[in-house]
């Protein structure tokens, strides 16, 4: 597991056994959702929300925050994904303290 962002109580991470498509897991307490990034011409054009088996889905307000972060950090998430799964290096976790 590699934590890549902290954002107002939300934790964004990759799991070591994850697979494509590129996605992040967003946790808030006992809640967790998966956010898949949809790319077109190298840019994030959409985020698809998926439920995580055995976890409660993020509350709507936290899910909205997670979507905003993932859309704004899509390029960086792709780079961190490549680092983590391509080179086995843990990307540095970024703590974001300003609302997106």
PDB file of N, CA and C in Angstrom, residues 11-95:
ATOM      1  N   UNK A  11      -7.737  10.030   2.745  1.00  0.00           N
ATOM      2  CA  UNK A  11      -6.455   9.417   2.431  1.00  0.00           C
ATOM      3  C   UNK A  11      -6.602   8.760   1.062  1.00  0.00           C
ATOM      4  N   UNK A  12      -5.672   9.067   0.152  1.00  0.00           N
ATOM      5  CA  UNK A  12      -5.682   8.488  -1.192  1.00  0.00           C
ATOM      6  C   UNK A  12      -4.501   7.539  -1.300  1.00  0.00           C
ATOM      7  N   UNK A  13      -4.753   6.331  -1.828  1.00  0.00           N
ATOM      8  CA  UNK A  13      -3.698   5.331  -1.847  1.00  0.00           C
ATOM      9  C   UNK A  13      -3.832   4.361  -2.999  1.00  0.00           C
ATOM     10  N   UNK A  14      -2.723   3.698  -3.268  1.00  0.00           N
ATOM     11  CA  UNK A  14      -2.681   2.555  -4.181  1.00  0.00           C
ATOM     12  C   UNK A  14      -2.471   1.314  -3.319  1.00  0.00           C
ATOM     13  N   UNK A  15      -3.059   0.204  -3.731  1.00  0.00           N
ATOM     14  CA  UNK A  15      -2.753  -1.086  -3.108  1.00  0.00           C
ATOM     15  C   UNK A  15      -1.726  -1.804  -3.965  1.00  0.00           C
ATOM     16  N   UNK A  16      -0.826  -2.535  -3.333  1.00  0.00           N
ATOM     17  CA  UNK A  16       0.265  -3.204  -4.039  1.00  0.00           C
ATOM     18  C   UNK A  16      -0.228  -4.185  -5.095  1.00  0.00           C
ATOM     19  N   UNK A  17      -1.375  -4.788  -4.886  1.00  0.00           N
ATOM     20  CA  UNK A  17      -1.885  -5.789  -5.832  1.00  0.00           C
ATOM     21  C   UNK A  17      -2.915  -5.197  -6.802  1.00  0.00           C
ATOM     22  N   UNK A  18      -2.935  -3.859  -6.931  1.00  0.00           N
ATOM     23  CA  UNK A  18      -3.896  -3.216  -7.834  1.00  0.00           C
ATOM     24  C   UNK A  18      -3.563  -3.499  -9.291  1.00  0.00           C
ATOM     25  N   UNK A  19      -4.456  -3.128 -10.155  1.00  0.00           N
ATOM     26  CA  UNK A  19      -4.373  -3.423 -11.584  1.00  0.00           C
ATOM     27  C   UNK A  19      -4.939  -2.233 -12.351  1.00  0.00           C
ATOM     28  N   UNK A  20      -4.674  -2.210 -13.644  1.00  0.00           N
ATOM     29  CA  UNK A  20      -5.246  -1.171 -14.492  1.00  0.00           C
ATOM     30  C   UNK A  20      -6.744  -1.403 -14.602  1.00  0.00           C
ATOM     31  N   UNK A  21      -7.524  -0.380 -14.876  1.00  0.00           N
ATOM     32  CA  UNK A  21      -7.144   0.971 -15.241  1.00  0.00           C
ATOM     33  C   UNK A  21      -6.597   1.743 -14.041  1.00  0.00           C
ATOM     34  N   UNK A  22      -5.897   2.833 -14.329  1.00  0.00           N
ATOM     35  CA  UNK A  22      -5.330   3.664 -13.277  1.00  0.00           C
ATOM     36  C   UNK A  22      -6.452   4.152 -12.365  1.00  0.00           C
ATOM     37  N   UNK A  23      -6.250   3.963 -11.076  1.00  0.00           N
ATOM     38  CA  UNK A  23      -7.258   4.370 -10.102  1.00  0.00           C
ATOM     39  C   UNK A  23      -6.606   4.586  -8.743  1.00  0.00           C
ATOM     40  N   UNK A  24      -7.329   5.253  -7.877  1.00  0.00           N
ATOM     41  CA  UNK A  24      -6.902   5.434  -6.488  1.00  0.00           C
ATOM     42  C   UNK A  24      -8.050   5.009  -5.581  1.00  0.00           C
ATOM     43  N   UNK A  25      -7.686   4.627  -4.385  1.00  0.00           N
ATOM     44  CA  UNK A  25      -8.673   4.360  -3.347  1.00  0.00           C
ATOM     45  C   UNK A  25      -8.690   5.580  -2.442  1.00  0.00           C
ATOM     46  N   UNK A  26      -9.868   6.047  -2.089  1.00  0.00           N
ATOM     47  CA  UNK A  26     -10.017   7.173  -1.172  1.00  0.00           C
ATOM     48  C   UNK A  26     -10.688   6.652   0.090  1.00  0.00           C
ATOM     49  N   UNK A  27     -10.045   6.887   1.229  1.00  0.00           N
ATOM     50  CA  UNK A  27     -10.568   6.448   2.525  1.00  0.00           C
ATOM     51  C   UNK A  27     -10.876   7.655   3.397  1.00  0.00           C
ATOM     52  N   UNK A  28     -11.913   7.481   4.195  1.00  0.00           N
ATOM     53  CA  UNK A  28     -12.255   8.455   5.224  1.00  0.00           C
ATOM     54  C   UNK A  28     -12.835   7.646   6.374  1.00  0.00           C
ATOM     55  N   UNK A  29     -12.025   7.432   7.411  1.00  0.00           N
ATOM     56  CA  UNK A  29     -12.476   6.569   8.502  1.00  0.00           C
ATOM     57  C   UNK A  29     -12.759   5.167   7.995  1.00  0.00           C
ATOM     58  N   UNK A  30     -13.959   4.676   8.267  1.00  0.00           N
ATOM     59  CA  UNK A  30     -14.324   3.318   7.832  1.00  0.00           C
ATOM     60  C   UNK A  30     -14.895   3.282   6.412  1.00  0.00           C
ATOM     61  N   UNK A  31     -14.927   4.421   5.740  1.00  0.00           N
ATOM     62  CA  UNK A  31     -15.475   4.528   4.385  1.00  0.00           C
ATOM     63  C   UNK A  31     -14.358   4.446   3.354  1.00  0.00           C
ATOM     64  N   UNK A  32     -14.679   3.851   2.198  1.00  0.00           N
ATOM     65  CA  UNK A  32     -13.702   3.767   1.118  1.00  0.00           C
ATOM     66  C   UNK A  32     -14.417   3.636  -0.217  1.00  0.00           C
ATOM     67  N   UNK A  33     -13.910   4.354  -1.219  1.00  0.00           N
ATOM     68  CA  UNK A  33     -14.405   4.249  -2.592  1.00  0.00           C
ATOM     69  C   UNK A  33     -13.202   4.194  -3.523  1.00  0.00           C
ATOM     70  N   UNK A  34     -13.435   3.650  -4.703  1.00  0.00           N
ATOM     71  CA  UNK A  34     -12.394   3.574  -5.725  1.00  0.00           C
ATOM     72  C   UNK A  34     -12.738   4.577  -6.818  1.00  0.00           C
ATOM     73  N   UNK A  35     -11.744   5.351  -7.263  1.00  0.00           N
ATOM     74  CA  UNK A  35     -11.949   6.352  -8.302  1.00  0.00           C
ATOM     75  C   UNK A  35     -11.049   6.009  -9.485  1.00  0.00           C
ATOM     76  N   UNK A  36     -11.675   5.587 -10.598  1.00  0.00           N
ATOM     77  CA  UNK A  36     -10.938   5.239 -11.810  1.00  0.00           C
ATOM     78  C   UNK A  36     -10.803   6.476 -12.683  1.00  0.00           C
ATOM     79  N   UNK A  37      -9.612   6.702 -13.213  1.00  0.00           N
ATOM     80  CA  UNK A  37      -9.364   7.837 -14.076  1.00  0.00           C
ATOM     81  C   UNK A  37      -9.553   7.422 -15.527  1.00  0.00           C
ATOM     82  N   UNK A  38     -10.279   8.238 -16.281  1.00  0.00           N
ATOM     83  CA  UNK A  38     -10.486   8.008 -17.707  1.00  0.00           C
ATOM     84  C   UNK A  38      -9.666   9.057 -18.445  1.00  0.00           C
ATOM     85  N   UNK A  39      -8.733   8.582 -19.267  1.00  0.00           N
ATOM     86  CA  UNK A  39      -7.853   9.472 -20.011  1.00  0.00           C
ATOM     87  C   UNK A  39      -8.245   9.518 -21.479  1.00  0.00           C
ATOM     88  N   UNK A  40      -8.061  10.692 -22.080  1.00  0.00           N
ATOM     89  CA  UNK A  40      -8.205  10.850 -23.525  1.00  0.00           C
ATOM     90  C   UNK A  40      -7.102  11.806 -23.955  1.00  0.00           C
ATOM     91  N   UNK A  41      -6.301  11.375 -24.900  1.00  0.00           N
ATOM     92  CA  UNK A  41      -5.163  12.171 -25.371  1.00  0.00           C
ATOM     93  C   UNK A  41      -4.265  12.596 -24.214  1.00  0.00           C
ATOM     94  N   UNK A  42      -4.073  11.696 -23.248  1.00  0.00           N
ATOM     95  CA  UNK A  42      -3.170  11.946 -22.142  1.00  0.00           C
ATOM     96  C   UNK A  42      -3.707  12.824 -21.027  1.00  0.00           C
ATOM     97  N   UNK A  43      -4.948  13.231 -21.106  1.00  0.00           N
ATOM     98  CA  UNK A  43      -5.556  14.093 -20.082  1.00  0.00           C
ATOM     99  C   UNK A  43      -6.734  13.374 -19.441  1.00  0.00           C
ATOM    100  N   UNK A  44      -6.939  13.630 -18.150  1.00  0.00           N
ATOM    101  CA  UNK A  44      -8.087  13.046 -17.456  1.00  0.00           C
ATOM    102  C   UNK A  44      -9.348  13.759 -17.926  1.00  0.00           C
ATOM    103  N   UNK A  45     -10.301  12.974 -18.438  1.00  0.00           N
ATOM    104  CA  UNK A  45     -11.559  13.551 -18.922  1.00  0.00           C
ATOM    105  C   UNK A  45     -12.747  13.137 -18.067  1.00  0.00           C
ATOM    106  N   UNK A  46     -12.548  12.117 -17.234  1.00  0.00           N
ATOM    107  CA  UNK A  46     -13.657  11.662 -16.393  1.00  0.00           C
ATOM    108  C   UNK A  46     -13.103  10.841 -15.239  1.00  0.00           C
ATOM    109  N   UNK A  47     -13.920  10.715 -14.211  1.00  0.00           N
ATOM    110  CA  UNK A  47     -13.604   9.877 -13.066  1.00  0.00           C
ATOM    111  C   UNK A  47     -14.816   8.979 -12.832  1.00  0.00           C
ATOM    112  N   UNK A  48     -14.584   7.677 -12.785  1.00  0.00           N
ATOM    113  CA  UNK A  48     -15.654   6.708 -12.563  1.00  0.00           C
ATOM    114  C   UNK A  48     -15.553   6.221 -11.120  1.00  0.00           C
ATOM    115  N   UNK A  49     -16.648   6.322 -10.404  1.00  0.00           N
ATOM    116  CA  UNK A  49     -16.694   5.928  -9.000  1.00  0.00           C
ATOM    117  C   UNK A  49     -17.127   4.468  -8.890  1.00  0.00           C
ATOM    118  N   UNK A  50     -16.377   3.709  -8.105  1.00  0.00           N
ATOM    119  CA  UNK A  50     -16.703   2.298  -7.881  1.00  0.00           C
ATOM    120  C   UNK A  50     -16.771   2.027  -6.380  1.00  0.00           C
ATOM    121  N   UNK A  51     -17.611   1.117  -6.007  1.00  0.00           N
ATOM    122  CA  UNK A  51     -17.685   0.679  -4.610  1.00  0.00           C
ATOM    123  C   UNK A  51     -16.567  -0.328  -4.355  1.00  0.00           C
ATOM    124  N   UNK A  52     -16.122  -0.369  -3.116  1.00  0.00           N
ATOM    125  CA  UNK A  52     -15.108  -1.330  -2.696  1.00  0.00           C
ATOM    126  C   UNK A  52     -15.823  -2.403  -1.874  1.00  0.00           C
ATOM    127  N   UNK A  53     -15.666  -3.640  -2.286  1.00  0.00           N
ATOM    128  CA  UNK A  53     -16.335  -4.756  -1.619  1.00  0.00           C
ATOM    129  C   UNK A  53     -15.943  -4.779  -0.138  1.00  0.00           C
ATOM    130  N   UNK A  54     -16.956  -4.881   0.704  1.00  0.00           N
ATOM    131  CA  UNK A  54     -16.733  -4.979   2.142  1.00  0.00           C
ATOM    132  C   UNK A  54     -16.518  -3.649   2.847  1.00  0.00           C
ATOM    133  N   UNK A  55     -16.612  -2.545   2.111  1.00  0.00           N
ATOM    134  CA  UNK A  55     -16.420  -1.208   2.693  1.00  0.00           C
ATOM    135  C   UNK A  55     -17.667  -0.369   2.473  1.00  0.00           C
ATOM    136  N   UNK A  56     -17.914   0.556   3.398  1.00  0.00           N
ATOM    137  CA  UNK A  56     -18.992   1.526   3.214  1.00  0.00           C
ATOM    138  C   UNK A  56     -18.514   2.583   2.223  1.00  0.00           C
ATOM    139  N   UNK A  57     -19.411   2.976   1.306  1.00  0.00           N
ATOM    140  CA  UNK A  57     -19.105   3.981   0.295  1.00  0.00           C
ATOM    141  C   UNK A  57     -18.883   5.339   0.963  1.00  0.00           C
ATOM    142  N   UNK A  58     -17.958   6.148   0.426  1.00  0.00           N
ATOM    143  CA  UNK A  58     -17.727   7.479   0.977  1.00  0.00           C
ATOM    144  C   UNK A  58     -19.022   8.280   1.047  1.00  0.00           C
ATOM    145  N   UNK A  59     -19.222   9.054   2.110  1.00  0.00           N
ATOM    146  CA  UNK A  59     -20.377   9.963   2.164  1.00  0.00           C
ATOM    147  C   UNK A  59     -20.284  10.974   1.016  1.00  0.00           C
ATOM    148  N   UNK A  60     -21.432  11.465   0.564  1.00  0.00           N
ATOM    149  CA  UNK A  60     -21.471  12.331  -0.620  1.00  0.00           C
ATOM    150  C   UNK A  60     -20.544  13.532  -0.535  1.00  0.00           C
ATOM    151  N   UNK A  61     -20.490  14.204   0.617  1.00  0.00           N
ATOM    152  CA  UNK A  61     -19.635  15.386   0.698  1.00  0.00           C
ATOM    153  C   UNK A  61     -18.158  15.021   0.553  1.00  0.00           C
ATOM    154  N   UNK A  62     -17.749  13.906   1.121  1.00  0.00           N
ATOM    155  CA  UNK A  62     -16.358  13.459   0.998  1.00  0.00           C
ATOM    156  C   UNK A  62     -16.083  12.915  -0.403  1.00  0.00           C
ATOM    157  N   UNK A  63     -17.076  12.280  -0.996  1.00  0.00           N
ATOM    158  CA  UNK A  63     -16.923  11.791  -2.365  1.00  0.00           C
ATOM    159  C   UNK A  63     -16.731  12.971  -3.323  1.00  0.00           C
ATOM    160  N   UNK A  64     -17.487  14.041  -3.125  1.00  0.00           N
ATOM    161  CA  UNK A  64     -17.320  15.250  -3.954  1.00  0.00           C
ATOM    162  C   UNK A  64     -15.904  15.803  -3.817  1.00  0.00           C
ATOM    163  N   UNK A  65     -15.391  15.857  -2.583  1.00  0.00           N
ATOM    164  CA  UNK A  65     -14.020  16.320  -2.364  1.00  0.00           C
ATOM    165  C   UNK A  65     -13.017  15.409  -3.072  1.00  0.00           C
ATOM    166  N   UNK A  66     -13.240  14.107  -2.981  1.00  0.00           N
ATOM    167  CA  UNK A  66     -12.334  13.143  -3.607  1.00  0.00           C
ATOM    168  C   UNK A  66     -12.320  13.309  -5.125  1.00  0.00           C
ATOM    169  N   UNK A  67     -13.481  13.484  -5.712  1.00  0.00           N
ATOM    170  CA  UNK A  67     -13.570  13.660  -7.167  1.00  0.00           C
ATOM    171  C   UNK A  67     -12.825  14.922  -7.596  1.00  0.00           C
ATOM    172  N   UNK A  68     -13.026  16.021  -6.871  1.00  0.00           N
ATOM    173  CA  UNK A  68     -12.332  17.268  -7.214  1.00  0.00           C
ATOM    174  C   UNK A  68     -10.816  17.088  -7.157  1.00  0.00           C
ATOM    175  N   UNK A  69     -10.340  16.426  -6.110  1.00  0.00           N
ATOM    176  CA  UNK A  69      -8.899  16.219  -5.988  1.00  0.00           C
ATOM    177  C   UNK A  69      -8.381  15.357  -7.133  1.00  0.00           C
ATOM    178  N   UNK A  70      -9.060  14.260  -7.418  1.00  0.00           N
ATOM    179  CA  UNK A  70      -8.589  13.347  -8.462  1.00  0.00           C
ATOM    180  C   UNK A  70      -8.595  14.031  -9.823  1.00  0.00           C
ATOM    181  N   UNK A  71      -9.611  14.819 -10.108  1.00  0.00           N
ATOM    182  CA  UNK A  71      -9.636  15.542 -11.395  1.00  0.00           C
ATOM    183  C   UNK A  71      -8.495  16.553 -11.473  1.00  0.00           C
ATOM    184  N   UNK A  72      -8.215  17.225 -10.384  1.00  0.00           N
ATOM    185  CA  UNK A  72      -7.163  18.251 -10.418  1.00  0.00           C
ATOM    186  C   UNK A  72      -5.755  17.648 -10.401  1.00  0.00           C
ATOM    187  N   UNK A  73      -5.612  16.453  -9.866  1.00  0.00           N
ATOM    188  CA  UNK A  73      -4.296  15.809  -9.733  1.00  0.00           C
ATOM    189  C   UNK A  73      -4.133  14.620 -10.680  1.00  0.00           C
ATOM    190  N   UNK A  74      -4.974  14.533 -11.697  1.00  0.00           N
ATOM    191  CA  UNK A  74      -4.967  13.370 -12.580  1.00  0.00           C
ATOM    192  C   UNK A  74      -3.624  13.072 -13.214  1.00  0.00           C
ATOM    193  N   UNK A  75      -2.942  14.113 -13.716  1.00  0.00           N
ATOM    194  CA  UNK A  75      -1.637  13.894 -14.336  1.00  0.00           C
ATOM    195  C   UNK A  75      -0.644  13.353 -13.313  1.00  0.00           C
ATOM    196  N   UNK A  76      -0.637  13.935 -12.124  1.00  0.00           N
ATOM    197  CA  UNK A  76       0.264  13.508 -11.063  1.00  0.00           C
ATOM    198  C   UNK A  76      -0.040  12.082 -10.614  1.00  0.00           C
ATOM    199  N   UNK A  77      -1.315  11.737 -10.558  1.00  0.00           N
ATOM    200  CA  UNK A  77      -1.692  10.372 -10.175  1.00  0.00           C
ATOM    201  C   UNK A  77      -1.128   9.373 -11.183  1.00  0.00           C
ATOM    202  N   UNK A  78      -1.208   9.714 -12.466  1.00  0.00           N
ATOM    203  CA  UNK A  78      -0.643   8.845 -13.501  1.00  0.00           C
ATOM    204  C   UNK A  78       0.861   8.645 -13.325  1.00  0.00           C
ATOM    205  N   UNK A  79       1.577   9.719 -12.995  1.00  0.00           N
ATOM    206  CA  UNK A  79       3.021   9.639 -12.760  1.00  0.00           C
ATOM    207  C   UNK A  79       3.301   8.760 -11.536  1.00  0.00           C
ATOM    208  N   UNK A  80       2.553   8.986 -10.454  1.00  0.00           N
ATOM    209  CA  UNK A  80       2.754   8.203  -9.231  1.00  0.00           C
ATOM    210  C   UNK A  80       2.419   6.736  -9.462  1.00  0.00           C
ATOM    211  N   UNK A  81       1.383   6.469 -10.266  1.00  0.00           N
ATOM    212  CA  UNK A  81       1.032   5.092 -10.617  1.00  0.00           C
ATOM    213  C   UNK A  81       2.219   4.428 -11.316  1.00  0.00           C
ATOM    214  N   UNK A  82       2.799   5.125 -12.297  1.00  0.00           N
ATOM    215  CA  UNK A  82       3.953   4.588 -13.015  1.00  0.00           C
ATOM    216  C   UNK A  82       5.137   4.329 -12.108  1.00  0.00           C
ATOM    217  N   UNK A  83       5.370   5.229 -11.155  1.00  0.00           N
ATOM    218  CA  UNK A  83       6.439   5.042 -10.170  1.00  0.00           C
ATOM    219  C   UNK A  83       6.199   3.788  -9.345  1.00  0.00           C
ATOM    220  N   UNK A  84       5.004   3.699  -8.804  1.00  0.00           N
ATOM    221  CA  UNK A  84       4.695   2.624  -7.865  1.00  0.00           C
ATOM    222  C   UNK A  84       4.660   1.263  -8.548  1.00  0.00           C
ATOM    223  N   UNK A  85       4.001   1.184  -9.694  1.00  0.00           N
ATOM    224  CA  UNK A  85       3.843  -0.115 -10.348  1.00  0.00           C
ATOM    225  C   UNK A  85       4.930  -0.406 -11.374  1.00  0.00           C
ATOM    226  N   UNK A  86       5.617   0.636 -11.848  1.00  0.00           N
ATOM    227  CA  UNK A  86       6.644   0.424 -12.857  1.00  0.00           C
ATOM    228  C   UNK A  86       8.042   0.295 -12.290  1.00  0.00           C
ATOM    229  N   UNK A  87       8.308   0.955 -11.172  1.00  0.00           N
ATOM    230  CA  UNK A  87       9.658   0.946 -10.618  1.00  0.00           C
ATOM    231  C   UNK A  87       9.707   0.415  -9.192  1.00  0.00           C
ATOM    232  N   UNK A  88       8.566   0.071  -8.643  1.00  0.00           N
ATOM    233  CA  UNK A  88       8.473  -0.417  -7.263  1.00  0.00           C
ATOM    234  C   UNK A  88       8.966   0.610  -6.237  1.00  0.00           C
ATOM    235  N   UNK A  89       8.895   1.894  -6.589  1.00  0.00           N
ATOM    236  CA  UNK A  89       9.254   2.952  -5.649  1.00  0.00           C
ATOM    237  C   UNK A  89       7.983   3.564  -5.087  1.00  0.00           C
ATOM    238  N   UNK A  90       7.979   3.806  -3.789  1.00  0.00           N
ATOM    239  CA  UNK A  90       6.829   4.455  -3.175  1.00  0.00           C
ATOM    240  C   UNK A  90       6.874   5.948  -3.477  1.00  0.00           C
ATOM    241  N   UNK A  91       5.830   6.468  -4.132  1.00  0.00           N
ATOM    242  CA  UNK A  91       5.803   7.911  -4.366  1.00  0.00           C
ATOM    243  C   UNK A  91       5.625   8.659  -3.052  1.00  0.00           C
ATOM    244  N   UNK A  92       6.130   9.868  -3.020  1.00  0.00           N
ATOM    245  CA  UNK A  92       6.020  10.693  -1.821  1.00  0.00           C
ATOM    246  C   UNK A  92       4.569  11.099  -1.592  1.00  0.00           C
ATOM    247  N   UNK A  93       4.136  11.027  -0.345  1.00  0.00           N
ATOM    248  CA  UNK A  93       2.784  11.452   0.021  1.00  0.00           C
ATOM    249  C   UNK A  93       2.768  12.972   0.138  1.00  0.00           C
ATOM    250  N   UNK A  94       1.749  13.565  -0.456  1.00  0.00           N
ATOM    251  CA  UNK A  94       1.577  15.014  -0.413  1.00  0.00           C
ATOM    252  C   UNK A  94       0.393  15.353   0.487  1.00  0.00           C
ATOM    253  N   UNK A  95       0.618  16.218   1.460  1.00  0.00           N
ATOM    254  CA  UNK A  95      -0.469  16.671   2.319  1.00  0.00           C
ATOM    255  C   UNK A  95      -0.970  17.990   1.743  1.00  0.00           C
TER     256      UNK A  95
END
